Short mmCIF file of C-alpha atoms in Angstrom, two decimals:
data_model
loop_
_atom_site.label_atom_id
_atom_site.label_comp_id
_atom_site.label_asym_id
_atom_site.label_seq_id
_atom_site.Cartn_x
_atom_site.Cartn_y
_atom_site.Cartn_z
CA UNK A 85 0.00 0.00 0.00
CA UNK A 86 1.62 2.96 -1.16
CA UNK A 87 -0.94 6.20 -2.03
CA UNK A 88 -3.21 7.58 0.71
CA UNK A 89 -6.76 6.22 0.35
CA UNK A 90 -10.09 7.88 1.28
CA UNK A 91 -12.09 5.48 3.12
CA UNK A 92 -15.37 5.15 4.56
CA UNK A 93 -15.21 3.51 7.99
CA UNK A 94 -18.91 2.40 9.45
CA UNK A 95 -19.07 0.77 12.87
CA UNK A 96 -20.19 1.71 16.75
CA UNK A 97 -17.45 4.15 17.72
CA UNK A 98 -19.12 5.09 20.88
CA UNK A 99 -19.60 3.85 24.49
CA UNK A 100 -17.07 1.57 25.94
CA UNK A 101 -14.28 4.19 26.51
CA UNK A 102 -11.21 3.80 24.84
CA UNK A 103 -11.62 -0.45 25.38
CA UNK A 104 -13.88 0.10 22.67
CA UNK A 105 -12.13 -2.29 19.82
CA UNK A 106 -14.08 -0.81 16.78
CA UNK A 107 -12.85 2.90 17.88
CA UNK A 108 -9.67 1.71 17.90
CA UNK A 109 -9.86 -0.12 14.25
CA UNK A 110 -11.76 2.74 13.12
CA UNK A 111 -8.57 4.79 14.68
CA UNK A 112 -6.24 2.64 13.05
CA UNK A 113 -8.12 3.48 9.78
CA UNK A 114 -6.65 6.96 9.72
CA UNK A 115 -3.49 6.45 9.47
CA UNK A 116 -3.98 4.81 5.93
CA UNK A 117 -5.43 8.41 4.42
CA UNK A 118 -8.89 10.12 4.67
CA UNK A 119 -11.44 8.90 7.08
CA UNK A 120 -15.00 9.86 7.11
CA UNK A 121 -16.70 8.36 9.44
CA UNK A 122 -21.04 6.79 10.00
CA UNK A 123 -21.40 6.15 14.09
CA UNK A 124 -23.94 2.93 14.07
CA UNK A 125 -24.14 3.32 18.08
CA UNK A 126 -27.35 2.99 18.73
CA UNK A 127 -27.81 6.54 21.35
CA UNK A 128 -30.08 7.06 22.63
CA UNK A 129 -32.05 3.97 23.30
CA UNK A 130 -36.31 3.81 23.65
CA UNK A 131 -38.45 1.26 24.28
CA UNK A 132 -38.35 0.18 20.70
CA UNK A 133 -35.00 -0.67 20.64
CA UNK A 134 -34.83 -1.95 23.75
CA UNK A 135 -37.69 -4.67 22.87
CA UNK A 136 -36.13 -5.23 19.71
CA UNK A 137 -32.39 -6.06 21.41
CA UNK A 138 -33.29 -8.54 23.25
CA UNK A 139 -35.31 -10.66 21.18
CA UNK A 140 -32.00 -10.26 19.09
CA UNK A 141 -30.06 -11.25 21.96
CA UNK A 142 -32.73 -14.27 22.44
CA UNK A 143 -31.24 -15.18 18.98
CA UNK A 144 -34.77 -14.38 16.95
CA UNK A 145 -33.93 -12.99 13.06
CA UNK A 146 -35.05 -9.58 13.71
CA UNK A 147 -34.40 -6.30 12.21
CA UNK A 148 -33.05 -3.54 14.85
CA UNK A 149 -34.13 0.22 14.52
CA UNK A 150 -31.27 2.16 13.04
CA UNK A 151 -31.66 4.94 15.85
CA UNK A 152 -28.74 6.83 14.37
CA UNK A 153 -29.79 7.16 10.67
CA UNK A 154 -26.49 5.21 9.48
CA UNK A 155 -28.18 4.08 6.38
CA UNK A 156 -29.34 7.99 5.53
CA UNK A 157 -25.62 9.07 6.27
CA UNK A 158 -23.88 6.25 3.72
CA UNK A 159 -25.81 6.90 0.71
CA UNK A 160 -25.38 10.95 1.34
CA UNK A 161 -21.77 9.83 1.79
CA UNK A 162 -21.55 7.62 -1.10
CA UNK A 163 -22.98 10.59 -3.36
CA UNK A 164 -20.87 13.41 -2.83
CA UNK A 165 -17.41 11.60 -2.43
CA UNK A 166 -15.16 8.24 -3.74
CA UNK A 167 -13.78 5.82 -1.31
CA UNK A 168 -11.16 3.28 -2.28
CA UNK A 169 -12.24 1.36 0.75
CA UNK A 170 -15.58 1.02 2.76
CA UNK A 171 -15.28 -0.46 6.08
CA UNK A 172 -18.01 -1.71 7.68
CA UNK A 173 -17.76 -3.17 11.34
CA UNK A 174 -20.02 -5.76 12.08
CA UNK A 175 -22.96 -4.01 10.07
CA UNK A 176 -25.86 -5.58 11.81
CA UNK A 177 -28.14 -2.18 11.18
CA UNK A 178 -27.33 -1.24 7.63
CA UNK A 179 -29.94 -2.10 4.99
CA UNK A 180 -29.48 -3.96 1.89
CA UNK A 181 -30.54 -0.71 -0.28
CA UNK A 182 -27.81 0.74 1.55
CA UNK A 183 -25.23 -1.91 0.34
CA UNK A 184 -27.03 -1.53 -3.15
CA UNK A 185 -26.34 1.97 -3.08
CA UNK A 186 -22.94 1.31 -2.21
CA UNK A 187 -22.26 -1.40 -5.26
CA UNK A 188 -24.09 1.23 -8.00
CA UNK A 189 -22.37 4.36 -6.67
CA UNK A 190 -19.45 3.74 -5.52
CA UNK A 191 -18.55 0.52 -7.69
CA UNK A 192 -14.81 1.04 -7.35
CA UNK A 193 -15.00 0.85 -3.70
CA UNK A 194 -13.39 -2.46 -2.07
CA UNK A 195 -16.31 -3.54 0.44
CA UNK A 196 -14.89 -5.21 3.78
CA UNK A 197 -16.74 -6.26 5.99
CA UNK A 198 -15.23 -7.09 10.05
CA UNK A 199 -16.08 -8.49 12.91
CA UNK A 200 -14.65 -9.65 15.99
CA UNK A 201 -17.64 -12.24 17.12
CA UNK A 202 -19.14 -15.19 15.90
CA UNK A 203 -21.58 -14.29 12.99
CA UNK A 204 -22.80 -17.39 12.57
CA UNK A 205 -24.45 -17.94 15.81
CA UNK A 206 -27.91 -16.47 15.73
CA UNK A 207 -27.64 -14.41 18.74
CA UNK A 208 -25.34 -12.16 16.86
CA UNK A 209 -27.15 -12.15 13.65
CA UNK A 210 -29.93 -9.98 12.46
CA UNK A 211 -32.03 -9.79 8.93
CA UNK A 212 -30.02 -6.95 7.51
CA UNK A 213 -26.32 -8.75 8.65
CA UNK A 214 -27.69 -11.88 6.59
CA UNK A 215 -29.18 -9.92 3.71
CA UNK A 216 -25.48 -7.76 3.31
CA UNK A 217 -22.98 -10.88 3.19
CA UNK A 218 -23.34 -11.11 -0.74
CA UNK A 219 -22.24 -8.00 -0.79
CA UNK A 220 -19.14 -7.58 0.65
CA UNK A 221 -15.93 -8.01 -1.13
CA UNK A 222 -14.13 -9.76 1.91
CA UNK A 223 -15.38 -10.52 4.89
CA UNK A 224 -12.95 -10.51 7.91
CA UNK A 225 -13.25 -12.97 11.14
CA UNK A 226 -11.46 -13.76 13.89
CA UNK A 227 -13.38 -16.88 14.12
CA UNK A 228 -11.32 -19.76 11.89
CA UNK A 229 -13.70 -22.42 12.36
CA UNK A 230 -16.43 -19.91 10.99
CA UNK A 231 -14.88 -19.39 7.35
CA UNK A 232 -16.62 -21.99 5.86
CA UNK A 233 -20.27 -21.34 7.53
CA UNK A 234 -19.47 -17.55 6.24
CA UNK A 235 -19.07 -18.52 2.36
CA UNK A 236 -22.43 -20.81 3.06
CA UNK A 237 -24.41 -18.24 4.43
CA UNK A 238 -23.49 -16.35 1.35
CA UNK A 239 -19.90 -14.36 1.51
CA UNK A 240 -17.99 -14.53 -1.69
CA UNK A 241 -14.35 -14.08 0.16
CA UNK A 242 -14.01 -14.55 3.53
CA UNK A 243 -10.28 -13.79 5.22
CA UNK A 244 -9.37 -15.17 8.25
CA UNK A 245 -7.22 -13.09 10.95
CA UNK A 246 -5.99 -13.36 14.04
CA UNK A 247 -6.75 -11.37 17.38
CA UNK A 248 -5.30 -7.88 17.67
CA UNK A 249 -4.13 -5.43 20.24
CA UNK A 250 -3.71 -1.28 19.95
CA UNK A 251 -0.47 -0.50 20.14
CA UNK A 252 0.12 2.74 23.02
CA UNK A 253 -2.73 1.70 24.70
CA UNK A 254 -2.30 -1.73 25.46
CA UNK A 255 1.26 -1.80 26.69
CA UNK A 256 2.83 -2.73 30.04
CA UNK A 257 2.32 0.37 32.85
CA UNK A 258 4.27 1.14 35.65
CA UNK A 259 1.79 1.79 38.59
CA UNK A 260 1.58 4.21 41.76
CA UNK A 261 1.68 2.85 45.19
CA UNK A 262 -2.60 3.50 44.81
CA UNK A 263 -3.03 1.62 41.55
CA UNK A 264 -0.71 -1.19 42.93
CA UNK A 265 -3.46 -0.99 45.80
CA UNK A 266 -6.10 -0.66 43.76
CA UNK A 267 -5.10 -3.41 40.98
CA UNK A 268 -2.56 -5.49 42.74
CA UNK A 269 -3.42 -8.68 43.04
CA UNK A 270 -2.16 -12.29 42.61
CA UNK A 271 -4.55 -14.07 40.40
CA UNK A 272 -7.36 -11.48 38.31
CA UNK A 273 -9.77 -11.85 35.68
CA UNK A 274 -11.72 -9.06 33.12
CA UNK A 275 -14.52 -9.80 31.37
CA UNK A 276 -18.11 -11.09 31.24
CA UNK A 277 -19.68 -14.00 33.46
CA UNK A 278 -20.15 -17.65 32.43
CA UNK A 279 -21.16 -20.25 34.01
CA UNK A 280 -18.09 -22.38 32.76
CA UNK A 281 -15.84 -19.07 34.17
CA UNK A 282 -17.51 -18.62 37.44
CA UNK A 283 -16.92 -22.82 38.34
CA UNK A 284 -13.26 -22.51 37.76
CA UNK A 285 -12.88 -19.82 39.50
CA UNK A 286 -15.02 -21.02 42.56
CA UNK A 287 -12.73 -24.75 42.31
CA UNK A 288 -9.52 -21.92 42.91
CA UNK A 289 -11.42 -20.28 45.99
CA UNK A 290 -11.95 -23.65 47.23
CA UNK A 291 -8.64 -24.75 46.96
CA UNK A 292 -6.65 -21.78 48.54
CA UNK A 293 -6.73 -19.17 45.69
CA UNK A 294 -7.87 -15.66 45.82
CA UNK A 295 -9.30 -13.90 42.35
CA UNK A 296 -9.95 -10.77 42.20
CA UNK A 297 -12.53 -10.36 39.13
CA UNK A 298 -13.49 -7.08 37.30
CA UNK A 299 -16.76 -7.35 34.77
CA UNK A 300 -20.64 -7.59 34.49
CA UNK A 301 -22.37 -7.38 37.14
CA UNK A 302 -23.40 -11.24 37.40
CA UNK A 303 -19.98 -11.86 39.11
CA UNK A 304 -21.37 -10.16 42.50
CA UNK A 305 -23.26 -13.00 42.99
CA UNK A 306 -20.69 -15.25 43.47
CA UNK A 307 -18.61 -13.29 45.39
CA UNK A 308 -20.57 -14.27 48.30
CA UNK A 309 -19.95 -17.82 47.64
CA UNK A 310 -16.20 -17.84 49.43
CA UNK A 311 -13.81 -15.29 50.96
CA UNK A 312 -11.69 -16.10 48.49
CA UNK A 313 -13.63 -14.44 45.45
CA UNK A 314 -12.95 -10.62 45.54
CA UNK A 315 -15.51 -8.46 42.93
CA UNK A 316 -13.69 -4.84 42.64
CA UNK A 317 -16.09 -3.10 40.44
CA UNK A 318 -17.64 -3.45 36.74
CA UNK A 319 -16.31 -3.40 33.22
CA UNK A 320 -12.77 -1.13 32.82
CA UNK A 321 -13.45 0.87 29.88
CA UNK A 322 -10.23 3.03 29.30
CA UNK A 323 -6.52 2.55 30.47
CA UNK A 324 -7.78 1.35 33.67
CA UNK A 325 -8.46 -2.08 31.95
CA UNK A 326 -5.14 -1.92 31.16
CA UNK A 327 -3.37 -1.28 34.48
CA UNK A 328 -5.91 -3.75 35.68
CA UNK A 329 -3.78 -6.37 33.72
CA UNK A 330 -0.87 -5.39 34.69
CA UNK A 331 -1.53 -5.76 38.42
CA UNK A 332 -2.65 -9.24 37.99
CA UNK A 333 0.52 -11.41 38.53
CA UNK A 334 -1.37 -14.23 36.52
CA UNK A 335 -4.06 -12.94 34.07
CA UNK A 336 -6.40 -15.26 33.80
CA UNK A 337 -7.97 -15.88 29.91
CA UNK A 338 -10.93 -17.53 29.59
CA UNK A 339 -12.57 -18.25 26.22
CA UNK A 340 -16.41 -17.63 25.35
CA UNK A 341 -18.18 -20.82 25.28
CA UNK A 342 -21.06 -19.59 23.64
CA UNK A 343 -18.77 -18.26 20.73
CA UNK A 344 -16.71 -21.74 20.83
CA UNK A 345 -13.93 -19.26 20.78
CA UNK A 346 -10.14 -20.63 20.37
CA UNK A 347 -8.98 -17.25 21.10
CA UNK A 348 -10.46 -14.00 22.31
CA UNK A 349 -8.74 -9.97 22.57
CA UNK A 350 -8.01 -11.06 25.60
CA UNK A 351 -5.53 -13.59 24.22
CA UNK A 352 -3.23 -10.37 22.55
CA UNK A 353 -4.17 -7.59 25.23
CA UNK A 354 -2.41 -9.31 28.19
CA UNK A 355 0.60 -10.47 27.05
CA UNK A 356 0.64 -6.91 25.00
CA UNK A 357 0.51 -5.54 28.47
CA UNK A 358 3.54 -7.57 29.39
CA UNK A 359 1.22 -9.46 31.89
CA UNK A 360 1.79 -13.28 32.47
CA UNK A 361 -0.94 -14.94 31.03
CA UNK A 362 -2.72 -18.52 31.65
CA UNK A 363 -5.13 -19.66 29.31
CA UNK A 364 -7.24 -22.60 27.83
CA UNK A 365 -5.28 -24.32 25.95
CA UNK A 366 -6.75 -24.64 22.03
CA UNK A 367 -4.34 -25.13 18.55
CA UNK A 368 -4.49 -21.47 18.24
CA UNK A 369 -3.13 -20.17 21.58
CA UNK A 370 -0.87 -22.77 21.20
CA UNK A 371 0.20 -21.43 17.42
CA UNK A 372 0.38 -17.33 18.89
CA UNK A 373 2.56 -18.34 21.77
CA UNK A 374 4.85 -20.89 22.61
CA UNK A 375 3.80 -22.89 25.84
CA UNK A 376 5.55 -22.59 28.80
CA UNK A 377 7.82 -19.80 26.87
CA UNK A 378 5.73 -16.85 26.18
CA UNK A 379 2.42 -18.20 28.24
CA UNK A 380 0.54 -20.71 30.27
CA UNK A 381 -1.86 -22.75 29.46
CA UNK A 382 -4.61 -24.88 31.07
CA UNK A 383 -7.85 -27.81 29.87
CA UNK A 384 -8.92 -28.78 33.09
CA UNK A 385 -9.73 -27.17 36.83
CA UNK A 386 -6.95 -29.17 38.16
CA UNK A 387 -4.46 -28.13 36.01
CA UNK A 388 -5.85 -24.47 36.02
CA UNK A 389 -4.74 -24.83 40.08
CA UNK A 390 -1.75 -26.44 39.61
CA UNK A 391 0.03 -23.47 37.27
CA UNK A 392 -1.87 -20.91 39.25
CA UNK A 393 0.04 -22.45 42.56
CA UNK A 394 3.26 -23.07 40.53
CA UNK A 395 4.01 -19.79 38.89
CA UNK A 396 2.75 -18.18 41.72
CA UNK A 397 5.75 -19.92 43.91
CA UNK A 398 8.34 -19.58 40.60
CA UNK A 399 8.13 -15.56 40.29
CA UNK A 400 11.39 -15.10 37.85
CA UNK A 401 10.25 -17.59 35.70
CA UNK A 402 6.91 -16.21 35.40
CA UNK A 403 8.01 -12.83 34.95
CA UNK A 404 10.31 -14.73 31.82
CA UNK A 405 7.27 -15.49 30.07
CA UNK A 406 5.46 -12.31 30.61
CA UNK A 407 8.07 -10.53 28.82
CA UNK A 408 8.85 -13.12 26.18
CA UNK A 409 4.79 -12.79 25.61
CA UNK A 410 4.84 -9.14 25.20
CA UNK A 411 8.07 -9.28 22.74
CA UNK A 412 6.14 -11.83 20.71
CA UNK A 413 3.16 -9.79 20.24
CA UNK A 414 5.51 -6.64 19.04
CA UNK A 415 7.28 -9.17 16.68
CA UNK A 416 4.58 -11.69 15.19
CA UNK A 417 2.48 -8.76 13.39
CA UNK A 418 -0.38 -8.88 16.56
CA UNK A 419 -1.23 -5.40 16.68
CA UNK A 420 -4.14 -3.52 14.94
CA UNK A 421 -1.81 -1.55 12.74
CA UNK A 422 -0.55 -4.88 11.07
CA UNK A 423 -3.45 -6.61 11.09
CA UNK A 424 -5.73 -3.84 9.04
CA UNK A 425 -3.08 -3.03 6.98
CA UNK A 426 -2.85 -7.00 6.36
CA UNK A 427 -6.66 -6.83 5.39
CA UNK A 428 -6.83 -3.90 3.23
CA UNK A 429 -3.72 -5.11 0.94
CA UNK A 430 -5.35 -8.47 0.42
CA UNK A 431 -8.83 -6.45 -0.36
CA UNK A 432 -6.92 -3.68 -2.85
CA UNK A 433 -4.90 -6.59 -4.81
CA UNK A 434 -8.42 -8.80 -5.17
CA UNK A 435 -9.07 -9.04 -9.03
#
């Protein structure tokens, strides 16, 4: 990629603080030319919407209310200017005469289409995502195993990439006394409750290990379960998340079952954080970093305790793999930078 391109980036840019992954594609975006830019946050909510989000979280093929008037701002878009590149992040609002506005106006336009969770599940779909895969030029996941269902469900090109981190944000900090107080803490986990989650972590409380845990608000309820389970507050949404990380001496990653994720952000941000990380073990954590070298890795409870108690008791090796985790993130291509840029010359160089 040589020349400056103008592109068109569409995705939800707001809410979630700087944690916000699309805002930070959508940031990494600029530094390939001219950005304008269609918000598809939906802000602010009614009763509509509301009604209509869950039944699309129940997994029902519904349509939901485009709140923000993306599809009015595309077409005005695609009429007074010429991308080289649309972007559209997981376009679950924008109408097919929106995409067919796109093909007969701005033909020259490479269409890619991204998104970081499992499209083929039906709680993440809607009629307008299904309608728009014919469209798109490529179609990006982080999902491998979803490739296939993507072409089926109608995709013409679908490109397969791996987790990312944002380079300057997600990087190692160097906390105060307070945030060492605040985010200290021997073994920590960020993110969402699951069932699967919550009984690992309640088989460490019972067997001698404190978690501190940091997410939705679902976790409070086990907190109560043992002294041992420590609930400091609800989702971190700007460099908080980070220090968060890098107060944990293990980071615990835990994968989505619901997604039948192999990896997860998670699986980039902490060892871009230069945190020591111990995950589930699956062929692609094992292919981004080496085991025992540049992370941990667990498939059972028991196991899970035994390398919390180990590298708890073996600090200099532990703080080995934290760093050897964080070079291989800065050397394997992980960030956003190379994997957009990655996507975007594949997409230009598409006959």
């Amino acid at each position: 990629m040589e020349r400056k391109l103008h592109i068109l980036s569409i995705g939800g840019f707001s809410g979630l603080g700087e944690s916000n992954t699309c805002l930070q594609r959508n940031r990494i975006l600029q530094t390939f030319g001219e950005v304008d830019q269609v918000d598809t946050t939906a802000v602010p909510f009614n009763l509509w919407y509301r009604s209509c989000n869950k039944l699309f979280q129940w997994g029902l093929p519904i349509s939901l209310p485009d709140l923000c008037g993306a599809n009015k701002q595309i077409k005005e878009k695609i009429h007074r200017n010429k991308y080289d590149i649309i972007w559209i992040d997981k376009g679950i609002i924008i109408n097919e005469d929106s995409f067919i506005a796109i093909k007969k106006y701005a033909p020259q336009a490479k269409l890619i289409g991204y998104s970081p969770d499992y499209m083929c599940a039906k709680h993440n779909q809607t009629k307008a995502f299904l309608a728009s895969l014919k469209f798109y030029d490529v179609y990006v996941t982080t999902k491998s195993y979803s490739v296939d269902e993507l072409k089926i469900l109608g995709c013409k090109d679908v490109y397969f990439v791996g987790n990312s981190y944002q380079e300057g944000f997600h990087r190692p900090y160097v906390l105060t006394a307070d945030e060492q107080k605040k985010y200290g803490c021997a073994v920590g986990f960020i993110g969402a409750w699951e069932k699967e989650r919550s009984d690992s972590i309640i088989y460490l409380a019972e067997n001698g290990i404190k978690v501190i845990i940091w997410g939705s608000k679902e976790w409070e309820d086990i907190c109560t379960c043992h002294e041992n389970i420590e609930f400091r507050g609800k989702e971190l949404l700007d460099e908080t998340y980070c220090k968060a990380i890098c107060g944990c001496k293990i980071s615990l990653c835990f994968l989505r079952k619901i997604n039948l994720d192999l990896q997860t952000t998670r699986s980039v941000e902490i060892p871009a954080c230069g945190s020591f990380m111990l995950a589930e073990r699956t062929k692609e954590h094992l292919a981004m970093f080496e085991e025992g070298k540049e992370a941990a890795y667990f498939s059972s409870d028991k196991e899970l305790l035994e390398k919390c108690r180990y590298y708890l008791t073996h600090e200099e090796e532990r703080k080995q793999i934290a760093a050897a985790g964080h070079e291989r993130c800065t050397n394997s291509g992980y960030s956003n930078y190379d994997r957009i840029r990655a996507i975007i010359d594949y997409a230009l160089n598409k006959k």
